[in-house]
Amino acid sequence: MNVLIVIESCFGNTQMFAEAVGNGLTGRGATVTVTPAAEAGPDALDGVDLLIVGAPTHSRGLPGPASRRSAVTQGANPVRTGVAEWLDAMPEYHGRAAAFDSVTGTSFLNGSAAKKIVKRLQRNLVPVAASDSFLVGAAAGPPVDGELERAEKFGASLA
Ligand SMILES: Cc1cc2nc3c(=O)[nH]c(=O)nc-3n(C[C@H](O)[C@H](O)[C@H](O)COP(=O)(O)O)c2cc1C
């Protein structure tokens, strides 16, 4: 099974969760590629059986230009373009998909980038098998204890 994980990550936490999700899948025999959305070209989905999209939760949803700038003022790496733009221009895709986000809490007030990803995928007529949120301790991270392990299990469950 060929798996593509498309992400954006300002402080590196979503990247860590993506690697953990990928490890879970690799452990079940999948071939996994993790790619920043900004680097996923038009052919990225060729031969992909499972697409996983992950992003940090910003302002209760997906990062945009203003929230990315705000992240940079808090010490994050600049991200030119991300998951929202990639989903807008997503090539035709007929496989399965899943979504995840990183988030500082799981109450209604925190919001969820994953929920927005699911909606966008469904709007593109892509069936979504599962989605989950993984906790960080603060905006810059790190992941809360046990969350990387939970992300790995999430990956394994998708195999
Ligand atoms: C501009 C900005 C807005 C944020 N808004 C939210 C939010 O609405 N809810 C939340 O739980 N966390 C929020 N956070 C915390 C992010 O979810 C956290 O920085 C992210 O999960 C870290 O992932 P990353 O290292 O991949 O960027 C925000 C962070 C930034 C920088």
PDB file of C-alpha atoms and ligand atoms in Angstrom:
ATOM      1  CA  MET A   1       0.000   0.000   0.000  1.00  0.00           C
ATOM      2  CA  ASN A   2       1.364   3.394  -1.033  1.00  0.00           C
ATOM      3  CA  VAL A   3       0.647   6.137   1.483  1.00  0.00           C
ATOM      4  CA  LEU A   4       1.180   9.870   1.028  1.00  0.00           C
ATOM      5  CA  ILE A   5       1.057  12.111   4.095  1.00  0.00           C
ATOM      6  CA  VAL A   6       0.684  15.787   3.104  1.00  0.00           C
ATOM      7  CA  ILE A   7       1.296  18.227   5.930  1.00  0.00           C
ATOM      8  CA  GLU A   8       2.180  21.687   6.993  1.00  0.00           C
ATOM      9  CA  SER A   9       3.910  22.396  10.269  1.00  0.00           C
ATOM     10  CA  CYS A  10       5.019  25.742  11.683  1.00  0.00           C
ATOM     11  CA  PHE A  11       6.859  24.566  14.808  1.00  0.00           C
ATOM     12  CA  GLY A  12       7.534  20.936  13.782  1.00  0.00           C
ATOM     13  CA  ASN A  13       4.930  19.186  15.941  1.00  0.00           C
ATOM     14  CA  THR A  14       2.588  18.171  13.096  1.00  0.00           C
ATOM     15  CA  GLN A  15       5.687  16.904  11.292  1.00  0.00           C
ATOM     16  CA  MET A  16       6.508  14.720  14.327  1.00  0.00           C
ATOM     17  CA  PHE A  17       2.932  13.390  14.440  1.00  0.00           C
ATOM     18  CA  ALA A  18       3.115  12.688  10.689  1.00  0.00           C
ATOM     19  CA  GLU A  19       6.313  10.670  11.157  1.00  0.00           C
ATOM     20  CA  ALA A  20       4.629   8.733  13.989  1.00  0.00           C
ATOM     21  CA  VAL A  21       1.520   8.030  11.872  1.00  0.00           C
ATOM     22  CA  GLY A  22       3.882   6.939   9.086  1.00  0.00           C
ATOM     23  CA  ASN A  23       5.781   4.614  11.447  1.00  0.00           C
ATOM     24  CA  GLY A  24       2.518   2.930  12.381  1.00  0.00           C
ATOM     25  CA  LEU A  25       1.783   2.303   8.712  1.00  0.00           C
ATOM     26  CA  THR A  26       5.330   1.238   7.841  1.00  0.00           C
ATOM     27  CA  GLY A  27       5.122  -1.305  10.677  1.00  0.00           C
ATOM     28  CA  ARG A  28       2.145  -2.835   8.848  1.00  0.00           C
ATOM     29  CA  GLY A  29       4.042  -3.078   5.546  1.00  0.00           C
ATOM     30  CA  ALA A  30       2.985   0.195   3.873  1.00  0.00           C
ATOM     31  CA  THR A  31       5.310   2.426   1.869  1.00  0.00           C
ATOM     32  CA  VAL A  32       5.006   5.923   3.313  1.00  0.00           C
ATOM     33  CA  THR A  33       6.076   9.352   2.050  1.00  0.00           C
ATOM     34  CA  VAL A  34       5.692  12.468   4.201  1.00  0.00           C
ATOM     35  CA  THR A  35       5.617  15.685   2.133  1.00  0.00           C
ATOM     36  CA  PRO A  36       5.103  19.334   3.063  1.00  0.00           C
ATOM     37  CA  ALA A  37       2.067  20.650   1.151  1.00  0.00           C
ATOM     38  CA  ALA A  38       4.268  23.331  -0.427  1.00  0.00           C
ATOM     39  CA  GLU A  39       6.363  20.589  -2.071  1.00  0.00           C
ATOM     40  CA  ALA A  40       3.553  18.249  -3.200  1.00  0.00           C
ATOM     41  CA  GLY A  41       3.385  18.740  -6.975  1.00  0.00           C
ATOM     42  CA  PRO A  42       0.586  17.882  -9.405  1.00  0.00           C
ATOM     43  CA  ASP A  43       1.765  14.229  -9.714  1.00  0.00           C
ATOM     44  CA  ALA A  44       1.941  13.685  -5.938  1.00  0.00           C
ATOM     45  CA  LEU A  45      -1.172  11.496  -5.861  1.00  0.00           C
ATOM     46  CA  ASP A  46      -0.147   9.178  -8.709  1.00  0.00           C
ATOM     47  CA  GLY A  47      -0.197   5.580  -7.427  1.00  0.00           C
ATOM     48  CA  VAL A  48      -1.324   6.591  -3.919  1.00  0.00           C
ATOM     49  CA  ASP A  49      -3.781   4.218  -2.165  1.00  0.00           C
ATOM     50  CA  LEU A  50      -4.164   6.202   1.037  1.00  0.00           C
ATOM     51  CA  LEU A  51      -3.828   9.988   1.369  1.00  0.00           C
ATOM     52  CA  ILE A  52      -3.414  11.418   4.865  1.00  0.00           C
ATOM     53  CA  VAL A  53      -3.577  15.186   5.366  1.00  0.00           C
ATOM     54  CA  GLY A  54      -2.356  16.814   8.578  1.00  0.00           C
ATOM     55  CA  ALA A  55      -2.105  20.411   9.815  1.00  0.00           C
ATOM     56  CA  PRO A  56      -1.768  22.430  13.010  1.00  0.00           C
ATOM     57  CA  THR A  57      -5.020  23.928  14.287  1.00  0.00           C
ATOM     58  CA  HIS A  58      -4.877  27.716  13.872  1.00  0.00           C
ATOM     59  CA  SER A  59      -7.731  30.005  14.938  1.00  0.00           C
ATOM     60  CA  ARG A  60      -9.949  26.916  15.364  1.00  0.00           C
ATOM     61  CA  GLY A  61      -9.341  25.751  11.793  1.00  0.00           C
ATOM     62  CA  LEU A  62      -6.737  25.490   9.063  1.00  0.00           C
ATOM     63  CA  PRO A  63      -3.709  27.793   8.961  1.00  0.00           C
ATOM     64  CA  GLY A  64      -3.905  30.720   6.538  1.00  0.00           C
ATOM     65  CA  PRO A  65      -1.515  33.534   5.606  1.00  0.00           C
ATOM     66  CA  ALA A  66      -2.340  35.674   8.673  1.00  0.00           C
ATOM     67  CA  SER A  67      -2.109  32.856  11.227  1.00  0.00           C
ATOM     68  CA  ARG A  68       1.157  31.649   9.663  1.00  0.00           C
ATOM     69  CA  ARG A  69       2.584  35.158  10.032  1.00  0.00           C
ATOM     70  CA  SER A  70       1.434  35.150  13.649  1.00  0.00           C
ATOM     71  CA  ALA A  71       3.181  31.799  14.181  1.00  0.00           C
ATOM     72  CA  VAL A  72       6.416  33.287  12.806  1.00  0.00           C
ATOM     73  CA  THR A  73       6.194  36.141  15.333  1.00  0.00           C
ATOM     74  CA  GLN A  74       6.018  33.386  17.983  1.00  0.00           C
ATOM     75  CA  GLY A  75       9.244  31.802  16.679  1.00  0.00           C
ATOM     76  CA  ALA A  76       7.954  29.375  14.019  1.00  0.00           C
ATOM     77  CA  ASN A  77       9.567  28.663  10.666  1.00  0.00           C
ATOM     78  CA  PRO A  78       7.908  30.567   7.812  1.00  0.00           C
ATOM     79  CA  VAL A  79       5.576  28.398   5.685  1.00  0.00           C
ATOM     80  CA  ARG A  80       4.982  29.766   2.178  1.00  0.00           C
ATOM     81  CA  THR A  81       1.838  27.801   1.428  1.00  0.00           C
ATOM     82  CA  GLY A  82       0.086  24.957   3.169  1.00  0.00           C
ATOM     83  CA  VAL A  83      -2.658  22.388   3.421  1.00  0.00           C
ATOM     84  CA  ALA A  84      -5.574  24.783   2.755  1.00  0.00           C
ATOM     85  CA  GLU A  85      -4.079  25.894  -0.564  1.00  0.00           C
ATOM     86  CA  TRP A  86      -3.110  22.316  -1.457  1.00  0.00           C
ATOM     87  CA  LEU A  87      -6.669  21.091  -0.860  1.00  0.00           C
ATOM     88  CA  ASP A  88      -8.022  23.962  -2.990  1.00  0.00           C
ATOM     89  CA  ALA A  89      -5.888  22.811  -5.938  1.00  0.00           C
ATOM     90  CA  MET A  90      -5.923  19.087  -5.165  1.00  0.00           C
ATOM     91  CA  PRO A  91      -5.536  16.834  -8.209  1.00  0.00           C
ATOM     92  CA  GLU A  92      -8.247  14.266  -8.967  1.00  0.00           C
ATOM     93  CA  TYR A  93      -7.939  11.335  -6.564  1.00  0.00           C
ATOM     94  CA  HIS A  94      -9.911   8.099  -6.305  1.00  0.00           C
ATOM     95  CA  GLY A  95      -8.340   6.446  -3.225  1.00  0.00           C
ATOM     96  CA  ARG A  96      -9.114   6.568   0.491  1.00  0.00           C
ATOM     97  CA  ALA A  97      -8.136   9.401   2.808  1.00  0.00           C
ATOM     98  CA  ALA A  98      -7.659  10.258   6.478  1.00  0.00           C
ATOM     99  CA  ALA A  99      -6.969  13.476   8.373  1.00  0.00           C
ATOM    100  CA  PHE A 100      -5.304  14.638  11.569  1.00  0.00           C
ATOM    101  CA  ASP A 101      -4.313  17.818  13.306  1.00  0.00           C
ATOM    102  CA  SER A 102      -2.216  19.021  16.204  1.00  0.00           C
ATOM    103  CA  VAL A 103      -4.048  21.089  18.770  1.00  0.00           C
ATOM    104  CA  THR A 104      -3.559  22.470  22.294  1.00  0.00           C
ATOM    105  CA  GLY A 105      -6.872  21.124  23.617  1.00  0.00           C
ATOM    106  CA  THR A 106      -9.880  19.137  22.524  1.00  0.00           C
ATOM    107  CA  SER A 107     -12.768  21.321  23.691  1.00  0.00           C
ATOM    108  CA  PHE A 108     -15.173  22.952  21.258  1.00  0.00           C
ATOM    109  CA  LEU A 109     -13.300  26.233  21.810  1.00  0.00           C
ATOM    110  CA  ASN A 110     -10.035  24.790  20.499  1.00  0.00           C
ATOM    111  CA  GLY A 111     -11.520  23.926  17.118  1.00  0.00           C
ATOM    112  CA  SER A 112      -9.888  21.382  14.828  1.00  0.00           C
ATOM    113  CA  ALA A 113      -7.972  21.684  11.568  1.00  0.00           C
ATOM    114  CA  ALA A 114      -8.718  17.980  10.957  1.00  0.00           C
ATOM    115  CA  LYS A 115     -12.463  18.645  10.877  1.00  0.00           C
ATOM    116  CA  LYS A 116     -11.903  21.312   8.197  1.00  0.00           C
ATOM    117  CA  ILE A 117      -9.656  18.924   6.243  1.00  0.00           C
ATOM    118  CA  VAL A 118     -12.378  16.247   6.341  1.00  0.00           C
ATOM    119  CA  LYS A 119     -14.962  18.722   5.017  1.00  0.00           C
ATOM    120  CA  ARG A 120     -12.675  19.838   2.177  1.00  0.00           C
ATOM    121  CA  LEU A 121     -11.819  16.255   1.193  1.00  0.00           C
ATOM    122  CA  GLN A 122     -15.491  15.315   1.173  1.00  0.00           C
ATOM    123  CA  ARG A 123     -16.248  18.379  -0.929  1.00  0.00           C
ATOM    124  CA  ASN A 124     -13.693  16.944  -3.409  1.00  0.00           C
ATOM    125  CA  LEU A 125     -15.678  13.637  -3.260  1.00  0.00           C
ATOM    126  CA  VAL A 126     -12.845  11.819  -1.470  1.00  0.00           C
ATOM    127  CA  PRO A 127     -14.076   9.265   1.119  1.00  0.00           C
ATOM    128  CA  VAL A 128     -12.511   9.862   4.555  1.00  0.00           C
ATOM    129  CA  ALA A 129     -11.869   6.708   6.595  1.00  0.00           C
ATOM    130  CA  ALA A 130     -10.821   8.360   9.872  1.00  0.00           C
ATOM    131  CA  SER A 131      -9.608  11.534  11.540  1.00  0.00           C
ATOM    132  CA  ASP A 132      -8.009  12.374  14.875  1.00  0.00           C
ATOM    133  CA  SER A 133      -6.411  15.224  16.850  1.00  0.00           C
ATOM    134  CA  PHE A 134      -3.090  15.005  18.682  1.00  0.00           C
ATOM    135  CA  LEU A 135      -2.223  17.226  21.609  1.00  0.00           C
ATOM    136  CA  VAL A 136       0.691  19.615  22.072  1.00  0.00           C
ATOM    137  CA  GLY A 137       1.452  21.242  25.441  1.00  0.00           C
ATOM    138  CA  ALA A 138       1.713  24.802  24.044  1.00  0.00           C
ATOM    139  CA  ALA A 139       1.718  26.568  20.670  1.00  0.00           C
ATOM    140  CA  ALA A 140       5.359  25.678  20.033  1.00  0.00           C
ATOM    141  CA  GLY A 141       4.928  22.178  21.473  1.00  0.00           C
ATOM    142  CA  PRO A 142       6.187  19.721  22.445  1.00  0.00           C
ATOM    143  CA  PRO A 143       3.711  16.866  21.938  1.00  0.00           C
ATOM    144  CA  VAL A 144       1.958  15.869  25.167  1.00  0.00           C
ATOM    145  CA  ASP A 145       3.267  12.591  26.661  1.00  0.00           C
ATOM    146  CA  GLY A 146       1.738   9.580  24.961  1.00  0.00           C
ATOM    147  CA  GLU A 147       0.437  11.496  21.941  1.00  0.00           C
ATOM    148  CA  LEU A 148       3.180  10.383  19.528  1.00  0.00           C
ATOM    149  CA  GLU A 149       2.408   6.778  20.520  1.00  0.00           C
ATOM    150  CA  ARG A 150      -1.300   7.440  19.922  1.00  0.00           C
ATOM    151  CA  ALA A 151      -0.453   8.871  16.491  1.00  0.00           C
ATOM    152  CA  GLU A 152       1.518   5.719  15.669  1.00  0.00           C
ATOM    153  CA  LYS A 153      -1.491   3.582  16.650  1.00  0.00           C
ATOM    154  CA  PHE A 154      -3.728   5.788  14.499  1.00  0.00           C
ATOM    155  CA  GLY A 155      -1.403   5.086  11.566  1.00  0.00           C
ATOM    156  CA  ALA A 156      -1.406   1.346  12.232  1.00  0.00           C
ATOM    157  CA  SER A 157      -5.212   1.366  12.382  1.00  0.00           C
ATOM    158  CA  LEU A 158      -5.324   2.769   8.832  1.00  0.00           C
ATOM    159  CA  ALA A 159      -3.243  -0.049   7.311  1.00  0.00           C
TER     160      ALA A 159
HETATM  161  C1  LIG B   1      -1.575  31.668  15.092  1.00  0.00           C
HETATM  162  C2  LIG B   1      -1.918  30.454  15.921  1.00  0.00           C
HETATM  163  C3  LIG B   1      -3.242  30.151  16.192  1.00  0.00           C
HETATM  164  C4  LIG B   1      -3.559  29.025  16.960  1.00  0.00           C
HETATM  165  N1  LIG B   1      -4.875  28.741  17.205  1.00  0.00           N
HETATM  166  C5  LIG B   1      -5.184  27.623  17.911  1.00  0.00           C
HETATM  167  C6  LIG B   1      -6.547  27.273  18.152  1.00  0.00           C
HETATM  168  O1  LIG B   1      -7.487  27.939  17.694  1.00  0.00           O
HETATM  169  N2  LIG B   1      -6.806  26.164  18.886  1.00  0.00           N
HETATM  170  C7  LIG B   1      -5.803  25.399  19.410  1.00  0.00           C
HETATM  171  O2  LIG B   1      -6.098  24.411  20.089  1.00  0.00           O
HETATM  172  N3  LIG B   1      -4.491  25.692  19.190  1.00  0.00           N
HETATM  173  C8  LIG B   1      -4.171  26.778  18.468  1.00  0.00           C
HETATM  174  N4  LIG B   1      -2.859  27.083  18.218  1.00  0.00           N
HETATM  175  C9  LIG B   1      -1.808  26.165  18.678  1.00  0.00           C
HETATM  176  C10 LIG B   1      -1.430  25.247  17.524  1.00  0.00           C
HETATM  177  O3  LIG B   1      -2.391  24.223  17.363  1.00  0.00           O
HETATM  178  C11 LIG B   1      -0.031  24.664  17.729  1.00  0.00           C
HETATM  179  O4  LIG B   1       0.864  25.734  17.558  1.00  0.00           O
HETATM  180  C12 LIG B   1       0.244  23.589  16.698  1.00  0.00           C
HETATM  181  O5  LIG B   1      -0.515  22.431  16.995  1.00  0.00           O
HETATM  182  C13 LIG B   1       1.695  23.231  16.652  1.00  0.00           C
HETATM  183  O6  LIG B   1       1.886  22.479  15.468  1.00  0.00           O
HETATM  184  P1  LIG B   1       3.104  22.773  14.511  1.00  0.00           P
HETATM  185  O7  LIG B   1       4.343  22.618  15.344  1.00  0.00           O
HETATM  186  O8  LIG B   1       3.021  21.694  13.475  1.00  0.00           O
HETATM  187  O9  LIG B   1       2.962  24.129  13.930  1.00  0.00           O
HETATM  188  C14 LIG B   1      -2.524  28.200  17.467  1.00  0.00           C
HETATM  189  C15 LIG B   1      -1.193  28.513  17.169  1.00  0.00           C
HETATM  190  C16 LIG B   1      -0.890  29.621  16.410  1.00  0.00           C
HETATM  191  C17 LIG B   1       0.550  29.905  16.098  1.00  0.00           C
END
